[in-house]
Short mmCIF file of C-alpha atoms in Angstrom, two decimals:
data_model
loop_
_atom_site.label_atom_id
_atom_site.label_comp_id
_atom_site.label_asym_id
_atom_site.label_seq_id
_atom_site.Cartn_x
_atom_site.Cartn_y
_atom_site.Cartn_z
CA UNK A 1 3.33 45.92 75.82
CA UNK A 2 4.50 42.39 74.98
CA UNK A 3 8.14 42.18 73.33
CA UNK A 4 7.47 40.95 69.79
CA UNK A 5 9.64 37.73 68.92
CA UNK A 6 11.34 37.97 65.57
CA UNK A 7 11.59 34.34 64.24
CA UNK A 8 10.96 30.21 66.27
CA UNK A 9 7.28 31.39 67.26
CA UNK A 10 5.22 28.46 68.39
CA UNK A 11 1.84 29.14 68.08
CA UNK A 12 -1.83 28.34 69.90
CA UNK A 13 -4.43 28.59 67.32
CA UNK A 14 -8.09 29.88 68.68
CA UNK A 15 -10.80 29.18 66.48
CA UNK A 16 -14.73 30.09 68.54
CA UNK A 17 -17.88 28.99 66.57
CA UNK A 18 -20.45 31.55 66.72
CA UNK A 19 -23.31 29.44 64.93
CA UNK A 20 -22.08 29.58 61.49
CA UNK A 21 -21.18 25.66 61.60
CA UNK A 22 -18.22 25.92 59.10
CA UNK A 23 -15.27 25.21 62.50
CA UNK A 24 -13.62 22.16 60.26
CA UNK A 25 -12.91 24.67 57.25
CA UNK A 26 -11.95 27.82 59.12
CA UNK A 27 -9.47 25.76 61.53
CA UNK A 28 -7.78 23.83 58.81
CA UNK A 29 -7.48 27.29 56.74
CA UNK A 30 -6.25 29.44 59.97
CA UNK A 31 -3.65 26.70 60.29
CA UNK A 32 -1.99 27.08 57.06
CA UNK A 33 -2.01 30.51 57.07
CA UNK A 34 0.22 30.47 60.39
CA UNK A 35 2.52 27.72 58.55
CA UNK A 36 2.27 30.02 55.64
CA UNK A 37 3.26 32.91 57.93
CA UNK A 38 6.56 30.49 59.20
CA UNK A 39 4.31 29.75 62.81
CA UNK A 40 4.70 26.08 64.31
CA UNK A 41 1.14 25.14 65.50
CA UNK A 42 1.95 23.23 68.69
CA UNK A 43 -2.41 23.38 69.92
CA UNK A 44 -5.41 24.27 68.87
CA UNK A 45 -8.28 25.50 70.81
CA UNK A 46 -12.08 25.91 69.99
CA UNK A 47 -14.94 26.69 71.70
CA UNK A 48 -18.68 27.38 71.15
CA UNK A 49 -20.04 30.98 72.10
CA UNK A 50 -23.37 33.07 71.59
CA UNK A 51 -21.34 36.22 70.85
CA UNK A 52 -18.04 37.67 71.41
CA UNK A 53 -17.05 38.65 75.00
CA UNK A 54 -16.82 42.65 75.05
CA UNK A 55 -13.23 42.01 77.55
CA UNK A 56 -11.82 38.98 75.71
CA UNK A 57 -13.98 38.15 72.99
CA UNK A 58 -12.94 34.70 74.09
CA UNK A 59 -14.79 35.03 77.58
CA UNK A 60 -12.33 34.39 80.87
CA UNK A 61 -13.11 30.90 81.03
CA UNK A 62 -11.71 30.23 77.27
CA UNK A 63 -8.69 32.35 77.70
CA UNK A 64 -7.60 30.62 80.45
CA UNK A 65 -8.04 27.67 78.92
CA UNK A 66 -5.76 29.15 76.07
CA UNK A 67 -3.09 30.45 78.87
CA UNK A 68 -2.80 26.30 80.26
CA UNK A 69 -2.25 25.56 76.45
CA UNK A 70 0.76 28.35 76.14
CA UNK A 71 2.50 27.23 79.75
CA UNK A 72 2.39 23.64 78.42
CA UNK A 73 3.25 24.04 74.68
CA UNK A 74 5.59 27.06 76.20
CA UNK A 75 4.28 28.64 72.66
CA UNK A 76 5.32 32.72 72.23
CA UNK A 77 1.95 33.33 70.01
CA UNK A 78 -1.46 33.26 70.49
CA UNK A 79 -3.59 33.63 67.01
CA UNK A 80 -7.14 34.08 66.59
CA UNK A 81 -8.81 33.70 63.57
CA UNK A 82 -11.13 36.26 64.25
CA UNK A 83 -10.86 40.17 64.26
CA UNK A 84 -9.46 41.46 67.69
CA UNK A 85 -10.23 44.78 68.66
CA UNK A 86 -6.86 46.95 70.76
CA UNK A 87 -8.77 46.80 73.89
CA UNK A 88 -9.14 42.92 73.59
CA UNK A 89 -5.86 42.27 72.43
CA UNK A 90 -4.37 43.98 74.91
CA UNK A 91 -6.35 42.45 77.62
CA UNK A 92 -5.60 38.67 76.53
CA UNK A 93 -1.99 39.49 75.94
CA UNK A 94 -2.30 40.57 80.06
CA UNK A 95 -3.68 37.32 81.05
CA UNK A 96 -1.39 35.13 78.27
CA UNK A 97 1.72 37.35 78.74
CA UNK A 98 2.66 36.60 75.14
CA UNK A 99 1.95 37.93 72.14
CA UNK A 100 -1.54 37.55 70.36
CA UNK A 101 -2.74 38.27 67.04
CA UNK A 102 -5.90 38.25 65.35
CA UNK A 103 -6.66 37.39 61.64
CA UNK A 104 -6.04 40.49 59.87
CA UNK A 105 -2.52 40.98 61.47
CA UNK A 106 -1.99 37.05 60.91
CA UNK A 107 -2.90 38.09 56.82
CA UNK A 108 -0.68 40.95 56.70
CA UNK A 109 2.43 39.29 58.00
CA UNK A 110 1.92 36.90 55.71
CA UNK A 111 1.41 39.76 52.72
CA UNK A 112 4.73 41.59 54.25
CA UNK A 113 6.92 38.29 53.53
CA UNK A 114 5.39 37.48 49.92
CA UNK A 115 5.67 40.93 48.29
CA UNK A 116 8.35 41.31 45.84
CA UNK A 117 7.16 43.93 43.46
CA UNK A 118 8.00 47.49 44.68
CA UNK A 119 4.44 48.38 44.43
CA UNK A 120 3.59 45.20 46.13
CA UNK A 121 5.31 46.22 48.95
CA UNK A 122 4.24 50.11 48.88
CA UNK A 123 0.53 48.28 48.91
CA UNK A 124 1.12 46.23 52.22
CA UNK A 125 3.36 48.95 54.21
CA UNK A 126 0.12 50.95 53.31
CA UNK A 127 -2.41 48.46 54.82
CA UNK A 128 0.09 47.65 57.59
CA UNK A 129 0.43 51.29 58.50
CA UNK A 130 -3.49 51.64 58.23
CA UNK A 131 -4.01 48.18 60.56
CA UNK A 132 -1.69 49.90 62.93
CA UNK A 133 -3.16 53.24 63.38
CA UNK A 134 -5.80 51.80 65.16
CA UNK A 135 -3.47 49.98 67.53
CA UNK A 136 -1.01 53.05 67.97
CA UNK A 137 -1.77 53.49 71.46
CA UNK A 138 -0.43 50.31 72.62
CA UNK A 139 3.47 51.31 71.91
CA UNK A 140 2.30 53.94 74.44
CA UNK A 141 0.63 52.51 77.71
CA UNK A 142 2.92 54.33 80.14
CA UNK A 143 2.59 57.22 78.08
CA UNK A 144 -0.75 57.48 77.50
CA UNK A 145 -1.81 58.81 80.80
CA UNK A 146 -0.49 62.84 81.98
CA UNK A 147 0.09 61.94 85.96
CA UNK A 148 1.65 64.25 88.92
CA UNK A 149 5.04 64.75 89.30
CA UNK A 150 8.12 66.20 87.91
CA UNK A 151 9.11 64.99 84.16
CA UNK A 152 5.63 63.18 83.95
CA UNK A 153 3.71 65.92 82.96
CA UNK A 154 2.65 66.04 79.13
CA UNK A 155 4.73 64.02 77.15
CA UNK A 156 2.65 60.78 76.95
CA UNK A 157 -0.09 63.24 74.29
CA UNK A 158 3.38 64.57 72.85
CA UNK A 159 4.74 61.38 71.76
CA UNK A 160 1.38 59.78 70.57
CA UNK A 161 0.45 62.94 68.19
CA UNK A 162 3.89 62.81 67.17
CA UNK A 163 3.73 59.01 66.30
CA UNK A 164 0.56 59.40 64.42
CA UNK A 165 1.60 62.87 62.37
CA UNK A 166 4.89 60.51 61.40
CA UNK A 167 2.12 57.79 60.09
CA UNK A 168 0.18 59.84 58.54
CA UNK A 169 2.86 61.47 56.37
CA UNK A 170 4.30 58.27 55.37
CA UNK A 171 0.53 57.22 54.31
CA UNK A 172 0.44 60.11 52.10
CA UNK A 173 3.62 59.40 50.45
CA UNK A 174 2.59 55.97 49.70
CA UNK A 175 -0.87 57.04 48.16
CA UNK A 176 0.92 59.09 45.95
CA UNK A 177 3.46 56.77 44.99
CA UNK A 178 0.80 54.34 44.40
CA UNK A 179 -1.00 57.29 42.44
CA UNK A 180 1.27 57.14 39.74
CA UNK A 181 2.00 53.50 39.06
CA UNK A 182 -1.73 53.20 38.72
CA UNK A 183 -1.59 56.03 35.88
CA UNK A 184 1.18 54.13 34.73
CA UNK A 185 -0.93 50.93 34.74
CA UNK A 186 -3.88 52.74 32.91
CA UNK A 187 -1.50 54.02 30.05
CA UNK A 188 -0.53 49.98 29.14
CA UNK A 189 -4.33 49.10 29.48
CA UNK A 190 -5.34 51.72 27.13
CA UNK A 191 -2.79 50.48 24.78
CA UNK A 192 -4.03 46.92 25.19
CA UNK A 193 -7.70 48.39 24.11
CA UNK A 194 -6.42 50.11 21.31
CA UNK A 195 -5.05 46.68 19.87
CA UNK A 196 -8.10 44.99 20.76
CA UNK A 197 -6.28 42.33 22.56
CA UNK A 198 -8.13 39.97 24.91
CA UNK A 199 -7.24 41.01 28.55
CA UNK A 200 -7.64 38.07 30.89
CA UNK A 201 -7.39 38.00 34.64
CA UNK A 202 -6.92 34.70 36.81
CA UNK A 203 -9.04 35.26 39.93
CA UNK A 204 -10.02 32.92 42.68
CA UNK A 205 -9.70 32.30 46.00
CA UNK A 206 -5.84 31.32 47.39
CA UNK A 207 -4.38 28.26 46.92
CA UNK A 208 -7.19 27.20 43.93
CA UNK A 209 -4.44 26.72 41.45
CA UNK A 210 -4.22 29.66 39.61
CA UNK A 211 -0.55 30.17 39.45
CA UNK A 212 -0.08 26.49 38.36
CA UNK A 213 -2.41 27.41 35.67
CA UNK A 214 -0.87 30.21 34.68
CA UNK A 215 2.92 28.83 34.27
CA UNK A 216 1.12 25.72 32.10
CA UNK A 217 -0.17 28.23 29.79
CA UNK A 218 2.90 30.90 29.43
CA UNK A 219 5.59 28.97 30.69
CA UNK A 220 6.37 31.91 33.18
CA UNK A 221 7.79 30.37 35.41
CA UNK A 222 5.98 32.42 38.17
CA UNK A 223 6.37 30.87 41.62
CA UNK A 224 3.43 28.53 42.61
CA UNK A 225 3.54 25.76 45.86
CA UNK A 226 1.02 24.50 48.19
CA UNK A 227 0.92 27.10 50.73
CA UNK A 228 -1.93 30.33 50.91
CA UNK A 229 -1.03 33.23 48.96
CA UNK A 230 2.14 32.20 47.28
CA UNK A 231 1.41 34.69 44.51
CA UNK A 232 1.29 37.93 45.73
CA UNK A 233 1.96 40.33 42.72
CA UNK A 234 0.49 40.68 39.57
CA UNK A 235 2.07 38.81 36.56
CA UNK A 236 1.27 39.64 33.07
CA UNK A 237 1.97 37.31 29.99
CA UNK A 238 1.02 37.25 26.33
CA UNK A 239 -0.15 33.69 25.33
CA UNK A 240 -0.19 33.10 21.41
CA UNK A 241 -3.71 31.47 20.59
CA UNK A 242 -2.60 31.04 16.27
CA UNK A 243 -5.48 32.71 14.07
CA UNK A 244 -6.52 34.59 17.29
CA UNK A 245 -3.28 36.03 17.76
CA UNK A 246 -1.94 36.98 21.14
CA UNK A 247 -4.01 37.39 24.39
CA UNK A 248 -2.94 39.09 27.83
CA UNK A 249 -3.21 36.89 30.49
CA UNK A 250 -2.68 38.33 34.22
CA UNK A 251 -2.20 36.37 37.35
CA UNK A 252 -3.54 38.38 40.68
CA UNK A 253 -3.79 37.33 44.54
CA UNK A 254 -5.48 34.94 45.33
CA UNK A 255 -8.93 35.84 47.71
CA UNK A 256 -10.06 34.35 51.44
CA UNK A 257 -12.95 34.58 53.39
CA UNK A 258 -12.58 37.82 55.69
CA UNK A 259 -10.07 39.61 53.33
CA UNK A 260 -8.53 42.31 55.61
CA UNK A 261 -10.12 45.80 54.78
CA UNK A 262 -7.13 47.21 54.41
CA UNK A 263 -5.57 44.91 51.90
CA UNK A 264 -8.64 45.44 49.91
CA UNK A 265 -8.24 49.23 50.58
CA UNK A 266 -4.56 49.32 49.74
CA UNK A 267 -4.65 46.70 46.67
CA UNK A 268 -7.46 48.68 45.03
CA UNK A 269 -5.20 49.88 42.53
CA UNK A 270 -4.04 46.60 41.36
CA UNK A 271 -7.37 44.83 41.88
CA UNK A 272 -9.30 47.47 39.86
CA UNK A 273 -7.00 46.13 36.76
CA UNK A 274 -9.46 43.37 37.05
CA UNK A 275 -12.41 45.35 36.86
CA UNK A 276 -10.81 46.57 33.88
CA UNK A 277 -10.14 43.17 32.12
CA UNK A 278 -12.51 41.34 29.33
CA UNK A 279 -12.71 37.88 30.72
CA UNK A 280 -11.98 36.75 34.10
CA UNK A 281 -11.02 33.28 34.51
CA UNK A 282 -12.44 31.91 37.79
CA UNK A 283 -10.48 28.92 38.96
CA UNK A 284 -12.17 27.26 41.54
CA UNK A 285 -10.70 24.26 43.43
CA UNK A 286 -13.46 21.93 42.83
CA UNK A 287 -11.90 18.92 45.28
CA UNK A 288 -12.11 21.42 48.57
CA UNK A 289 -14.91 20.56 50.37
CA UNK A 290 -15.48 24.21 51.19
CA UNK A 291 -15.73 25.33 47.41
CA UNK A 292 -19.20 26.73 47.92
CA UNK A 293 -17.79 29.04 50.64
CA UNK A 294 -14.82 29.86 48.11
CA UNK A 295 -16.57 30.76 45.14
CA UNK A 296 -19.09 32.74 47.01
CA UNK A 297 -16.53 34.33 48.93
CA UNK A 298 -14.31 35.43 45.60
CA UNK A 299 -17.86 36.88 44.13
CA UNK A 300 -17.88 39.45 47.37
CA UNK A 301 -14.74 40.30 46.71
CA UNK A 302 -15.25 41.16 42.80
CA UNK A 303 -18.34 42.81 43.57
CA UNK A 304 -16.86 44.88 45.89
CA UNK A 305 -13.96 46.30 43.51
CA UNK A 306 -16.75 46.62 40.92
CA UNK A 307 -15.65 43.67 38.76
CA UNK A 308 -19.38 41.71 39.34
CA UNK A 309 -20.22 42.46 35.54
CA UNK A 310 -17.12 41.17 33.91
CA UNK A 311 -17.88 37.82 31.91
CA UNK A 312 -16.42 35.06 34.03
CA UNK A 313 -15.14 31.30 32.32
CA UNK A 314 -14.89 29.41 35.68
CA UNK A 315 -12.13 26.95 35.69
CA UNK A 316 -13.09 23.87 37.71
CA UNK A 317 -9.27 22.50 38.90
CA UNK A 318 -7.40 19.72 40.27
CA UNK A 319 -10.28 17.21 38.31
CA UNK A 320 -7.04 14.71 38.41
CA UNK A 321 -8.57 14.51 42.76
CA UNK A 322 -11.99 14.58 41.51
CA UNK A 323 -11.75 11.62 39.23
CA UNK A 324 -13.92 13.47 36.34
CA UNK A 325 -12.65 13.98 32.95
CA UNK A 326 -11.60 17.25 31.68
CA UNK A 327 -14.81 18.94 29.06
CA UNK A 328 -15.88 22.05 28.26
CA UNK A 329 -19.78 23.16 29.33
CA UNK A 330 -21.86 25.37 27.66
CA UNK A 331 -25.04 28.08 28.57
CA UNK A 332 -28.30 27.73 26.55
CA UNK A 333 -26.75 29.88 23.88
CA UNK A 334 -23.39 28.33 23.42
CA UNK A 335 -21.47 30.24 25.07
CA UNK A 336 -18.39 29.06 27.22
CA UNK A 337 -19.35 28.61 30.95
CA UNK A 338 -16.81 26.37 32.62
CA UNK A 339 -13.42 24.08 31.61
CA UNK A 340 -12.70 20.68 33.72
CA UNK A 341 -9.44 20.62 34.16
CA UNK A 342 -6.01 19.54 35.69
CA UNK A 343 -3.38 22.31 35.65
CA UNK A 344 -0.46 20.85 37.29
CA UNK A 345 -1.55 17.15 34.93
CA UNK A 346 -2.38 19.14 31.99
CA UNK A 347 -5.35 17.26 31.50
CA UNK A 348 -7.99 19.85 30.03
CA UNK A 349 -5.73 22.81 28.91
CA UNK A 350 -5.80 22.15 25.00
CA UNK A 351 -9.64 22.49 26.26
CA UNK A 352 -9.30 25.94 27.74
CA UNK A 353 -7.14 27.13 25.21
CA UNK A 354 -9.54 26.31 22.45
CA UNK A 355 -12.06 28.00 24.79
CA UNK A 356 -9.54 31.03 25.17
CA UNK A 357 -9.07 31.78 21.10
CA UNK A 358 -13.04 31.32 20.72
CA UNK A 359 -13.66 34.01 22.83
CA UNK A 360 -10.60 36.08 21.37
CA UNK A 361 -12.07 36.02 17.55
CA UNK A 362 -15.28 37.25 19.25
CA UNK A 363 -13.46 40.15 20.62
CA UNK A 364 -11.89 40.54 16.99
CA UNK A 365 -15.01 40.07 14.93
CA UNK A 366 -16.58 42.26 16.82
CA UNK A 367 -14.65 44.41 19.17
CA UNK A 368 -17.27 47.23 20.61
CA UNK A 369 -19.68 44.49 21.10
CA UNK A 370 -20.97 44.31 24.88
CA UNK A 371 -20.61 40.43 24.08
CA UNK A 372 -18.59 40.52 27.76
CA UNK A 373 -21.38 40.50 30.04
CA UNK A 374 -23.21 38.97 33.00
CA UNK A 375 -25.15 36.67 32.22
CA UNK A 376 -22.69 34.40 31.23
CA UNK A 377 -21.25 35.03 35.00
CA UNK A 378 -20.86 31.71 36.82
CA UNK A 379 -24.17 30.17 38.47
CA UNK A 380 -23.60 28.23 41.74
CA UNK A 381 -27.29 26.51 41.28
CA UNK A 382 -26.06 25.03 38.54
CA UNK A 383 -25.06 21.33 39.33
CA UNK A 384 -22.24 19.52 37.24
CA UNK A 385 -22.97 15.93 35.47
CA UNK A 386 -21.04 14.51 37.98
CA UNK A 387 -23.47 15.64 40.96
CA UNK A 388 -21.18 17.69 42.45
CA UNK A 389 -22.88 21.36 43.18
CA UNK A 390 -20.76 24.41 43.35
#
């Protein structure tokens, strides 16, 4: 087993392309995500294959090219941005002799540093503890074998079942501590029903803006840079709209293609809050070139935690890079579809705020109306006046 280095890793990235023809996006993402994680990217290397290579998923020919970029670079980490199985992992790390990652473990690092909240970080112990399970064995390798001899007899099956009764007791405490600050959670959201106050949820995939938004409409405060993920908990606000009165507005994590399983598995608690909401606010970056990918990628993930039917307002961001003007569009039945705007100019928000307190007095005038539905969900067919498609 490779010694794990605690801080100054310098990192080879390995990006393959397996036909899907987005390289460009996925290699400029995979590389903020290691600066994100505190990683100095000192090489890249990509490579075309068919399909991934049982042994090395890179194939011996690639990982050796990867080994001449670690002796040269003398980097200490290896990451792929791809999903490593043990066996493969441990077989590069043979050939690399240093330590190599793949894309969930690269996520979850980066989730371990940004949790504050003490249910934030009961949520990513969990999905760290259920990432490792899989990967128990390789604490173990001269264990994991019975051979001859005296005092080697035995103890290898001893100390793995031991190791993985120890993990799965501290899973169950977590799920029960989780347990409860989700009842907690659905105490407050009942409360908010009772009141008939608009619940709002920023969603969208990392580094769209949404925290920027969020601080220009509460003045929260709430930490927000340039970097993937640097929201990690939940942040709830009231926002006074006048005659609408106030208005819950919630900032959540931000989404990425290949979202770990077990974040998704261990945040379900906390993402389910968005299920619960009345109006999600979609905030797309609409100067990435990859926005298509985003948006589409941020619909999986709603979908998936059963928040597909909630209406969605998509916020098209960052127009101050796009050069349009900040307006307000409208479906065939005048309802509120999308906001152009500039959160960190300003340009736009009276414009979503207006949008905000006309959907508010709908909830008032008529609060068990099923007014929140899908059809006003965002449509990526539909193409903006500037040309631009999302």
């Amino acid at each position: 087993m490779i010694e794990r280095l605690a801080t100054g890793e310098r990192a080879v990235i390995v990006q393959l392309d397996f036909g899907c023809g987005a390289m460009t996006e996925e290699l400029e993402e995979v590389r903020l995500l290691a600066e994100s994680a505190g990683a100095l990217v000192c090489a890249e290397v990509y490579g075309r294959r068919h399909s991934p290579d049982a042994a090395t998923y890179a194939g011996k020919g690639k990982v050796q090219e990867v080994a001449a970029e670690v002796t040269a670079h003398e980097a200490d980490l290896v990451i792929f941005n791809h999903e490593l199985s043990p066996a493969q992992e441990r077989n590069i790390e043979r050939v690399l002799q240093c330590r190599v990652i793949d894309r969930t473990s690269l996520i979850l690092d980066i989730f371990a540093q940004r949790a504050q909240s003490s249910e934030g970080k009961l949520q990513v112990e969990l999905a760290q503890l259920d990432h490792l399970a899989t990967r128990l064995i390789r604490g173990w390798t001269h264990l994991e074998r019975q051979k001859g001899g005296i005092g080697l007899r035995g103890p290898g099956e001893t100390q793995l079942e031991t190791d993985r009764r120890l993990l799965g007791k501290r899973v169950k405490v977590l799920k029960e501590r989780l347990i409860r600050l989700e009842r907690q959670r659905s105490v407050q959201r009942r409360a908010r029903g009772r009141g008939d106050v608009l619940n709002v949820s920023l969603v969208g995939y990392t580094n769209a803006g949404k925290s920027t938004l969020f601080n220009a409409l509460t003045h929260a405060g709430a930490y927000a840079a340039n970097q993937l993920f640097a929201t990690l908990d939940t942040t709830s606000r009231k926002l006074w709209l006048g005659e609408a009165g106030n208005i819950v507005i919630s900032d959540t994590v931000g989404f990425i293609r290949n979202l770990p399983h077990e974040l998704v598995a261990a945040f379900h608690a906390t993402l389910e809050a968005t299920a619960q909401a009345d109006l999600l606010l979609h905030v797309v970056d609409s100067a990435s070139p990859a926005r298509d990918d985003q948006v589409a990628e941020v619909d999986k993930v709603l979908t998936e935690i059963g928040a597909s039917e909630v209406r969605q307002v998509v916020v098209l961001n960052k127009q101050d890079l796009t050069g349009l003007s900040p307006a307000v569009e409208r479906d065939e039945y005048g309802r509120i579809t999308r906001v152009r705007l500039s959160a960190k100019c300003g340009g736009g928000l009276p414009l979503l705020r207006e949008a905000l307190t006309e959907i508010a007095l709908e909830k008032l005038r008529n609060p068990r109306a099923q007014s929140m539905d899908s059809d006003t969900s965002f449509n990526p067919n539909i193409t903006l006046d500037s040309g631009l498609s999302l």
